[in-house]
Amino acid sequence: MAKITAPRGTYDILPGESRRWQYIEDAVRRVFQAYGYEEIRTPVFEHTELFVRGIGDTTDVVQKEMYTFTDRGDRSLTLRPEGTASVVRAYLERKLHAEPQPIKFFYIFPMFRYERPQAGRYRQFYQFGAECIGSSDPITDVEMIAAPVQLLRTLGLGSFEVQLNSIGCPQCRPTHRQILVEWLKQREDKLCATCRERMERNPLRVLDCKVETCQEATQGAPCSSEHLCTECADHFAEVQEYLRVLDIPFTVNPRLVRGLDYYTKTVFEIVSTDVGAQSALLGGGRYDGLVEEVGGKSTPAVGFAAGMERILMALQARGIEVPINLDYDVYVAPLGAGARPKAVELAFALRNRGLRVDVDYGGRSLKAQMKTANRDNVKLTVILGEEELHRGVAALRDMETGQQEEVALDDIVHRCISIRERAGR
């Protein structure tokens, strides 16, 4: 029978590795709750129309990368390829627009895109992100940069760069678009086939092409920031000023665009110098037209998303070890069948008091059990022999010093807790 393996572009996160993920997720929750953001969890699949309307039917995500299927009710559903459209759908469906604005969310989601797997990029991947819906204040744009900057610094990642641009709004973008299309047509023969298709439908995406010939051909392309209306120019200037106030270094990158149609005004990326070609750790920007696009009233909003895999790669590249404590506090070692019921009772009593406890499951020798306790860096071992149980005592061994003493069974839990507290564990 053929061996069954995980689908291409997916992977397992095993118990030891999952602690690293939990460490980052805990840091995400601490930072964003400090900024007043609350966690949202949306369904892993949505009606396909949400992503077609929200992301844009000319994008690579919708045209090439979505996992779409028809259910038994003949409804077209899609596994979530990104988080923003789902959050906006929840904002509208749950009538959060009727509450005091803005509404501030963060999320930690698995996403799904059919694309060629490579370093830091998978078909099932994980993102965390945040959305602030209901405010056009440039301060909210800055929050979307400042919070992840704080998070990256908290994790020990200082080797990154904030890149910033403004792509305008529906009032000023058509002017830049027309100028850009005319400029690109003069270089059409130097563009790749994909960019020649994009040129009319989504010309900004041509500037984001990673093909070397396209990058060379588009050097000196007309910049969106040179064609901003007064409102967009003022907004962009305020964002930059607040970043300076917060002492967050940034670079204005006129070639920076986002791959999804819903972005307006501010766009940004935070890129790492430690993870090779796939350098973008996170990206986002303002999307003032998305709420209206998926059925609501015109509502300003801004957000970002970060790749968990990219963050882990950056930590590894810098040699940063995530502080993980997998050690047990106590190992309970029963000697003989008669001691096993009391060992189980004691292990559960210690666990109920918050200690991490392991117990022998196989009736092994004391030597074998001590080998396991040493392997797991156990602080204390409780040895329960049948003769000691008759006397109402157990042996409590300090695994670091080797010292051992008899302790009354009724006092074992209290003694273990006291020793752990003194050790600061």
Short mmCIF file of C-alpha atoms in Angstrom, two decimals:
data_model
loop_
_atom_site.label_atom_id
_atom_site.label_comp_id
_atom_site.label_asym_id
_atom_site.label_seq_id
_atom_site.Cartn_x
_atom_site.Cartn_y
_atom_site.Cartn_z
CA MET A 1 0.00 0.00 0.00
CA ALA A 2 1.34 3.42 -0.97
CA LYS A 3 2.62 5.62 1.83
CA ILE A 4 0.38 8.61 2.59
CA THR A 5 2.25 11.89 3.01
CA ALA A 6 1.25 15.50 3.69
CA PRO A 7 0.07 17.36 0.56
CA ARG A 8 2.73 19.31 -1.30
CA GLY A 9 3.25 22.76 0.17
CA THR A 10 2.04 21.78 3.65
CA TYR A 11 3.91 20.58 6.71
CA ASP A 12 3.43 19.39 10.27
CA ILE A 13 4.29 21.54 13.27
CA LEU A 14 5.49 18.99 15.81
CA PRO A 15 5.20 19.47 19.60
CA GLY A 16 8.73 20.80 20.18
CA GLU A 17 8.45 23.28 17.31
CA SER A 18 4.93 24.39 18.27
CA ARG A 19 6.34 26.01 21.40
CA ARG A 20 8.21 28.48 19.18
CA TRP A 21 4.97 29.30 17.40
CA GLN A 22 3.19 29.77 20.71
CA TYR A 23 5.93 32.12 21.89
CA ILE A 24 5.44 34.38 18.87
CA GLU A 25 1.64 34.16 19.11
CA ASP A 26 1.78 35.14 22.79
CA ALA A 27 3.97 38.13 21.89
CA VAL A 28 1.50 39.15 19.16
CA ARG A 29 -1.37 39.08 21.65
CA ARG A 30 0.53 41.11 24.25
CA VAL A 31 1.63 43.82 21.83
CA PHE A 32 -1.69 44.30 20.04
CA GLN A 33 -3.77 44.19 23.19
CA ALA A 34 -1.50 46.98 24.49
CA TYR A 35 -2.61 49.00 21.44
CA GLY A 36 -6.27 48.29 22.14
CA TYR A 37 -6.77 45.58 19.51
CA GLU A 38 -8.89 42.50 20.24
CA GLU A 39 -8.63 39.07 18.62
CA ILE A 40 -11.09 37.99 15.92
CA ARG A 41 -11.48 34.49 14.47
CA THR A 42 -13.34 34.01 11.20
CA PRO A 43 -14.28 30.83 9.22
CA VAL A 44 -11.50 29.13 7.31
CA PHE A 45 -13.63 29.28 4.15
CA GLU A 46 -15.92 31.97 2.76
CA HIS A 47 -18.16 32.50 -0.23
CA THR A 48 -15.90 32.89 -3.25
CA GLU A 49 -17.57 36.17 -4.20
CA LEU A 50 -16.11 37.83 -1.10
CA PHE A 51 -12.56 37.38 -2.35
CA VAL A 52 -13.37 38.10 -5.99
CA ARG A 53 -14.98 41.42 -5.04
CA GLY A 54 -12.66 42.24 -2.16
CA ILE A 55 -9.25 41.22 -3.47
CA GLY A 56 -9.95 41.98 -7.13
CA ASP A 57 -10.57 39.69 -10.09
CA THR A 58 -7.43 40.93 -11.87
CA THR A 59 -5.07 39.85 -9.10
CA ASP A 60 -2.88 36.75 -9.20
CA VAL A 61 -4.51 35.56 -5.98
CA VAL A 62 -7.98 35.37 -7.53
CA GLN A 63 -6.91 34.30 -11.00
CA LYS A 64 -4.34 31.65 -10.12
CA GLU A 65 -3.95 30.90 -6.43
CA MET A 66 -7.30 30.35 -4.69
CA TYR A 67 -8.47 26.96 -3.46
CA THR A 68 -12.08 27.09 -4.64
CA PHE A 69 -14.63 24.28 -4.57
CA THR A 70 -18.37 23.73 -4.97
CA ASP A 71 -20.14 22.26 -1.95
CA ARG A 72 -23.11 19.90 -1.96
CA GLY A 73 -25.48 22.86 -2.05
CA ASP A 74 -23.85 24.00 -5.34
CA ARG A 75 -22.29 27.01 -3.59
CA SER A 76 -18.84 28.22 -4.59
CA LEU A 77 -16.60 28.40 -1.52
CA THR A 78 -12.94 29.33 -1.15
CA LEU A 79 -10.37 28.55 1.50
CA ARG A 80 -9.25 31.86 2.98
CA PRO A 81 -6.25 33.22 0.95
CA GLU A 82 -5.88 36.35 3.12
CA GLY A 83 -7.43 37.80 6.26
CA THR A 84 -8.64 41.32 5.52
CA ALA A 85 -11.68 40.52 3.38
CA SER A 86 -12.95 38.04 5.99
CA VAL A 87 -12.55 40.59 8.79
CA VAL A 88 -14.41 43.23 6.78
CA ARG A 89 -17.21 40.75 6.04
CA ALA A 90 -17.54 40.06 9.79
CA TYR A 91 -17.48 43.80 10.52
CA LEU A 92 -20.45 44.31 8.20
CA GLU A 93 -22.42 41.14 8.92
CA ARG A 94 -22.17 41.62 12.69
CA LYS A 95 -23.13 45.31 12.35
CA LEU A 96 -19.99 46.51 14.10
CA HIS A 97 -20.26 49.69 12.04
CA ALA A 98 -23.07 50.72 14.41
CA GLU A 99 -20.66 50.71 17.37
CA PRO A 100 -18.26 53.55 18.29
CA GLN A 101 -15.53 53.75 15.67
CA PRO A 102 -12.88 52.70 14.96
CA ILE A 103 -13.08 48.95 15.57
CA LYS A 104 -9.66 47.39 16.05
CA PHE A 105 -8.97 43.69 15.43
CA PHE A 106 -5.98 41.39 15.33
CA TYR A 107 -5.92 37.80 14.10
CA ILE A 108 -3.72 34.71 13.81
CA PHE A 109 -4.98 32.60 10.89
CA PRO A 110 -3.96 29.78 8.56
CA MET A 111 -4.22 30.86 4.90
CA PHE A 112 -4.32 28.87 1.66
CA ARG A 113 -2.88 29.70 -1.76
CA TYR A 114 -1.99 27.43 -4.65
CA GLU A 115 1.49 28.56 -5.58
CA ARG A 116 4.93 27.06 -6.04
CA PRO A 117 6.33 26.13 -2.61
CA GLN A 118 9.67 27.72 -1.75
CA ALA A 119 11.57 28.95 1.29
CA GLY A 120 9.11 30.66 3.60
CA ARG A 121 6.18 30.18 1.21
CA TYR A 122 3.72 27.30 1.44
CA ARG A 123 0.25 26.36 0.19
CA GLN A 124 -1.03 26.32 3.75
CA PHE A 125 0.72 29.09 5.61
CA TYR A 126 0.13 31.17 8.70
CA GLN A 127 -0.28 34.89 9.17
CA PHE A 128 -0.96 37.28 11.97
CA GLY A 129 -2.26 40.73 11.24
CA ALA A 130 -4.38 43.63 12.38
CA GLU A 131 -7.18 45.79 10.98
CA CYS A 132 -8.41 49.19 12.13
CA ILE A 133 -11.77 49.97 10.52
CA GLY A 134 -13.58 53.29 10.79
CA SER A 135 -10.86 55.95 10.93
CA SER A 136 -8.98 57.91 8.28
CA ASP A 137 -6.57 59.45 10.81
CA PRO A 138 -2.92 59.04 9.72
CA ILE A 139 -2.16 57.98 13.30
CA THR A 140 -3.92 54.67 12.58
CA ASP A 141 -1.59 54.14 9.60
CA VAL A 142 1.35 54.73 11.91
CA GLU A 143 -0.03 52.30 14.51
CA MET A 144 -0.03 49.61 11.85
CA ILE A 145 3.70 50.19 11.43
CA ALA A 146 4.67 50.96 15.03
CA ALA A 147 2.99 47.89 16.57
CA PRO A 148 4.76 45.30 14.40
CA VAL A 149 8.02 47.23 14.75
CA GLN A 150 7.62 46.93 18.52
CA LEU A 151 6.82 43.24 18.14
CA LEU A 152 9.89 42.54 15.99
CA ARG A 153 12.11 44.36 18.46
CA THR A 154 10.53 42.41 21.33
CA LEU A 155 11.42 39.18 19.52
CA GLY A 156 15.01 40.37 19.09
CA LEU A 157 14.77 41.18 15.38
CA GLY A 158 16.45 44.53 14.87
CA SER A 159 17.79 43.98 11.37
CA PHE A 160 14.88 45.23 9.27
CA GLU A 161 13.82 48.24 7.24
CA VAL A 162 10.47 50.00 7.01
CA GLN A 163 9.63 50.89 3.39
CA LEU A 164 6.82 53.32 2.70
CA ASN A 165 4.88 54.70 -0.26
CA SER A 166 1.54 56.25 -1.18
CA ILE A 167 -0.38 54.94 -4.18
CA GLY A 168 -3.07 57.63 -4.06
CA CYS A 169 -6.84 57.37 -4.09
CA PRO A 170 -9.59 57.01 -6.74
CA GLN A 171 -9.36 60.75 -7.40
CA CYS A 172 -5.66 61.00 -8.19
CA ARG A 173 -4.71 57.44 -9.13
CA PRO A 174 -6.27 57.51 -12.65
CA THR A 175 -3.87 60.29 -13.68
CA HIS A 176 -0.85 58.31 -12.58
CA ARG A 177 -2.29 55.15 -14.11
CA GLN A 178 -2.67 56.73 -17.53
CA ILE A 179 0.86 58.16 -17.44
CA LEU A 180 2.28 54.83 -16.26
CA VAL A 181 0.48 52.79 -18.95
CA GLU A 182 1.74 55.08 -21.70
CA TRP A 183 5.27 54.86 -20.28
CA LEU A 184 5.10 51.05 -20.08
CA LYS A 185 3.82 50.69 -23.65
CA GLN A 186 7.10 52.18 -24.85
CA ARG A 187 8.93 49.33 -23.11
CA GLU A 188 6.39 46.56 -23.71
CA ASP A 189 8.83 44.38 -25.66
CA LYS A 190 11.11 44.20 -22.61
CA LEU A 191 8.38 43.04 -20.23
CA CYS A 192 7.59 39.43 -19.39
CA ALA A 193 4.35 37.89 -20.68
CA THR A 194 2.62 38.27 -17.30
CA CYS A 195 3.46 41.96 -17.11
CA ARG A 196 2.26 42.56 -20.66
CA GLU A 197 -1.11 41.18 -19.51
CA ARG A 198 -1.03 43.27 -16.34
CA MET A 199 -0.15 46.46 -18.14
CA GLU A 200 -3.73 47.44 -18.96
CA ARG A 201 -5.59 45.70 -16.12
CA ASN A 202 -3.32 46.41 -13.16
CA PRO A 203 -0.27 48.42 -14.23
CA LEU A 204 0.98 49.08 -10.69
CA ARG A 205 1.69 45.37 -10.35
CA VAL A 206 4.23 45.61 -13.17
CA LEU A 207 6.43 47.66 -10.84
CA ASP A 208 6.33 44.78 -8.34
CA CYS A 209 7.46 42.09 -10.80
CA LYS A 210 10.45 40.05 -9.59
CA VAL A 211 11.65 39.12 -13.10
CA GLU A 212 15.03 40.78 -13.57
CA THR A 213 14.34 42.04 -17.11
CA CYS A 214 11.12 43.69 -15.92
CA GLN A 215 12.89 45.31 -12.99
CA GLU A 216 15.48 46.74 -15.37
CA ALA A 217 12.86 47.86 -17.89
CA THR A 218 10.81 49.71 -15.27
CA GLN A 219 13.66 51.64 -13.70
CA GLY A 220 12.66 55.30 -13.65
CA ALA A 221 8.94 54.58 -14.03
CA PRO A 222 6.57 57.45 -13.12
CA CYS A 223 6.01 57.42 -9.34
CA SER A 224 2.56 57.48 -7.79
CA SER A 225 3.82 59.84 -5.08
CA GLU A 226 4.51 62.46 -7.75
CA HIS A 227 0.84 62.55 -8.79
CA LEU A 228 -0.99 62.65 -5.45
CA CYS A 229 -3.93 64.93 -4.85
CA THR A 230 -3.69 67.43 -2.01
CA GLU A 231 -5.53 65.16 0.44
CA CYS A 232 -3.31 62.16 -0.29
CA ALA A 233 -0.12 64.24 -0.22
CA ASP A 234 -1.05 65.76 3.15
CA HIS A 235 -1.95 62.33 4.53
CA PHE A 236 1.36 60.86 3.39
CA ALA A 237 3.29 63.76 4.88
CA GLU A 238 1.57 63.29 8.25
CA VAL A 239 2.33 59.58 8.31
CA GLN A 240 6.02 60.33 7.74
CA GLU A 241 6.03 63.04 10.41
CA TYR A 242 4.50 60.75 13.05
CA LEU A 243 7.06 58.04 12.23
CA ARG A 244 9.82 60.59 12.84
CA VAL A 245 8.19 61.58 16.14
CA LEU A 246 8.23 57.90 17.18
CA ASP A 247 11.86 57.59 16.01
CA ILE A 248 10.98 54.78 13.57
CA PRO A 249 13.42 54.96 10.62
CA PHE A 250 11.86 54.48 7.20
CA THR A 251 12.64 54.72 3.51
CA VAL A 252 10.23 56.04 0.89
CA ASN A 253 10.23 53.43 -1.86
CA PRO A 254 8.40 54.77 -4.95
CA ARG A 255 8.28 51.26 -6.48
CA LEU A 256 6.43 49.80 -3.51
CA VAL A 257 2.92 48.66 -4.40
CA ARG A 258 0.63 46.01 -2.96
CA GLY A 259 -0.68 43.01 -4.87
CA LEU A 260 -4.33 43.43 -3.92
CA ASP A 261 -6.74 45.92 -5.50
CA TYR A 262 -8.25 47.30 -2.31
CA TYR A 263 -5.24 49.38 -1.19
CA THR A 264 -5.30 53.20 -1.26
CA LYS A 265 -2.96 55.91 0.00
CA THR A 266 -0.39 54.48 2.44
CA VAL A 267 1.30 51.18 1.63
CA PHE A 268 4.25 49.75 3.52
CA GLU A 269 6.48 46.74 4.00
CA ILE A 270 8.94 45.74 6.66
CA VAL A 271 11.78 43.81 5.07
CA SER A 272 14.54 41.78 6.68
CA THR A 273 18.16 41.57 5.61
CA ASP A 274 18.47 38.10 7.13
CA VAL A 275 16.16 35.78 5.16
CA GLY A 276 17.51 35.89 1.61
CA ALA A 277 15.40 36.66 -1.43
CA GLN A 278 12.11 36.31 0.43
CA SER A 279 12.87 39.38 2.53
CA ALA A 280 9.40 40.79 3.27
CA LEU A 281 8.37 40.01 6.84
CA LEU A 282 5.07 41.85 6.63
CA GLY A 283 3.16 44.37 4.57
CA GLY A 284 -0.01 46.37 4.57
CA GLY A 285 -1.59 49.73 4.05
CA ARG A 286 -4.81 51.69 3.86
CA TYR A 287 -7.88 50.28 2.08
CA ASP A 288 -10.58 52.93 2.25
CA GLY A 289 -12.64 51.38 -0.56
CA LEU A 290 -12.90 47.75 0.58
CA VAL A 291 -15.85 48.03 2.99
CA GLU A 292 -17.95 49.64 0.27
CA GLU A 293 -16.74 47.08 -2.28
CA VAL A 294 -18.13 44.19 -0.25
CA GLY A 295 -21.49 45.81 0.43
CA GLY A 296 -21.08 48.44 3.16
CA LYS A 297 -20.96 52.21 3.22
CA SER A 298 -17.76 54.06 2.39
CA THR A 299 -15.54 53.42 5.42
CA PRO A 300 -11.84 54.17 5.92
CA ALA A 301 -9.62 51.32 7.12
CA VAL A 302 -5.99 50.26 7.42
CA GLY A 303 -4.25 46.98 8.19
CA PHE A 304 -1.29 44.67 7.72
CA ALA A 305 -0.41 40.98 7.66
CA ALA A 306 2.80 39.16 8.57
CA GLY A 307 4.02 35.70 7.68
CA MET A 308 4.73 33.49 10.68
CA GLU A 309 7.12 31.34 8.65
CA ARG A 310 9.11 34.42 7.60
CA ILE A 311 9.40 35.58 11.22
CA LEU A 312 10.66 32.15 12.27
CA MET A 313 13.18 32.17 9.39
CA ALA A 314 14.46 35.59 10.46
CA LEU A 315 14.86 34.42 14.06
CA GLN A 316 16.77 31.37 12.89
CA ALA A 317 18.97 33.42 10.54
CA ARG A 318 20.00 35.67 13.43
CA GLY A 319 20.60 32.72 15.72
CA ILE A 320 17.91 33.86 18.15
CA GLU A 321 16.75 31.04 20.38
CA VAL A 322 13.16 31.35 21.49
CA PRO A 323 13.00 30.83 25.27
CA ILE A 324 11.24 27.51 25.64
CA ASN A 325 10.90 25.54 28.85
CA LEU A 326 9.91 21.97 28.11
CA ASP A 327 11.25 20.68 31.43
CA TYR A 328 9.05 18.83 33.86
CA ASP A 329 8.79 20.05 37.45
CA VAL A 330 8.23 16.63 38.97
CA TYR A 331 8.64 13.01 37.94
CA VAL A 332 6.63 10.44 39.90
CA ALA A 333 8.36 7.05 40.00
CA PRO A 334 6.27 4.16 41.38
CA LEU A 335 8.11 0.97 42.35
CA GLY A 336 5.86 -2.06 42.07
CA ALA A 337 2.23 -2.50 41.07
CA GLY A 338 1.00 -1.62 44.55
CA ALA A 339 2.48 1.89 44.29
CA ARG A 340 0.94 2.77 40.94
CA PRO A 341 -2.53 3.93 42.17
CA LYS A 342 -0.93 6.37 44.62
CA ALA A 343 1.51 7.57 41.94
CA VAL A 344 -1.36 8.37 39.60
CA GLU A 345 -3.25 10.15 42.39
CA LEU A 346 -0.19 12.21 43.33
CA ALA A 347 0.62 13.13 39.71
CA PHE A 348 -2.91 14.44 39.16
CA ALA A 349 -2.84 16.38 42.45
CA LEU A 350 0.42 18.10 41.43
CA ARG A 351 -0.91 18.88 37.95
CA ASN A 352 -4.03 20.42 39.46
CA ARG A 353 -1.75 22.81 41.33
CA GLY A 354 -0.10 23.97 38.11
CA LEU A 355 3.05 21.83 38.06
CA ARG A 356 4.25 20.03 34.94
CA VAL A 357 4.38 16.38 35.94
CA ASP A 358 5.30 13.12 34.26
CA VAL A 359 4.73 9.65 35.65
CA ASP A 360 6.03 6.23 34.67
CA TYR A 361 3.56 4.31 32.51
CA GLY A 362 5.34 0.99 31.98
CA GLY A 363 6.30 -0.46 35.38
CA ARG A 364 10.00 0.03 34.61
CA SER A 365 12.92 -0.26 36.99
CA LEU A 366 14.00 2.68 39.15
CA LYS A 367 17.18 3.02 37.06
CA ALA A 368 15.17 3.34 33.84
CA GLN A 369 12.83 5.86 35.43
CA MET A 370 15.73 7.99 36.71
CA LYS A 371 17.20 7.97 33.18
CA THR A 372 13.93 9.41 31.87
CA ALA A 373 13.80 12.03 34.63
CA ASN A 374 17.36 13.15 33.84
CA ARG A 375 16.60 13.30 30.11
CA ASP A 376 13.64 15.59 30.77
CA ASN A 377 15.64 17.87 33.12
CA VAL A 378 13.23 17.16 35.95
CA LYS A 379 13.82 19.19 39.10
CA LEU A 380 12.28 16.76 41.58
CA THR A 381 11.52 13.06 41.58
CA VAL A 382 9.03 11.47 43.96
CA ILE A 383 9.90 7.79 44.52
CA LEU A 384 7.02 5.67 45.74
CA GLY A 385 8.00 2.23 47.02
CA GLU A 386 5.43 -0.13 48.47
CA GLU A 387 7.21 -0.34 51.83
CA GLU A 388 7.38 3.47 52.11
CA LEU A 389 3.70 3.72 51.27
CA HIS A 390 2.85 1.47 54.20
CA ARG A 391 4.65 3.99 56.41
CA GLY A 392 2.86 6.95 54.75
CA VAL A 393 6.02 8.48 53.27
CA ALA A 394 7.77 8.86 49.93
CA ALA A 395 11.32 9.69 48.91
CA LEU A 396 11.76 13.17 47.42
CA ARG A 397 14.97 13.51 45.37
CA ASP A 398 16.50 16.79 44.21
CA MET A 399 17.77 15.84 40.75
CA GLU A 400 20.34 18.63 40.62
CA THR A 401 22.06 17.91 43.95
CA GLY A 402 21.18 14.24 44.32
CA GLN A 403 19.99 14.84 47.87
CA GLN A 404 17.07 12.69 48.96
CA GLU A 405 14.76 12.82 51.97
CA GLU A 406 11.65 11.13 53.24
CA VAL A 407 8.53 13.30 53.21
CA ALA A 408 5.07 12.47 54.55
CA LEU A 409 2.66 11.71 51.73
CA ASP A 410 0.25 14.35 53.00
CA ASP A 411 3.01 16.97 52.64
CA ILE A 412 4.43 15.99 49.25
CA VAL A 413 2.33 18.40 47.15
CA HIS A 414 3.09 21.35 49.43
CA ARG A 415 6.83 20.56 49.47
CA CYS A 416 7.07 20.27 45.69
CA ILE A 417 5.27 23.59 45.20
CA SER A 418 7.49 25.33 47.78
CA ILE A 419 10.70 24.04 46.19
CA ARG A 420 9.56 25.13 42.72
CA GLU A 421 8.64 28.61 43.97
CA ARG A 422 12.02 29.03 45.67
CA ALA A 423 13.71 28.02 42.43
CA GLY A 424 11.66 30.66 40.56
CA ARG A 425 10.21 28.20 38.07
#
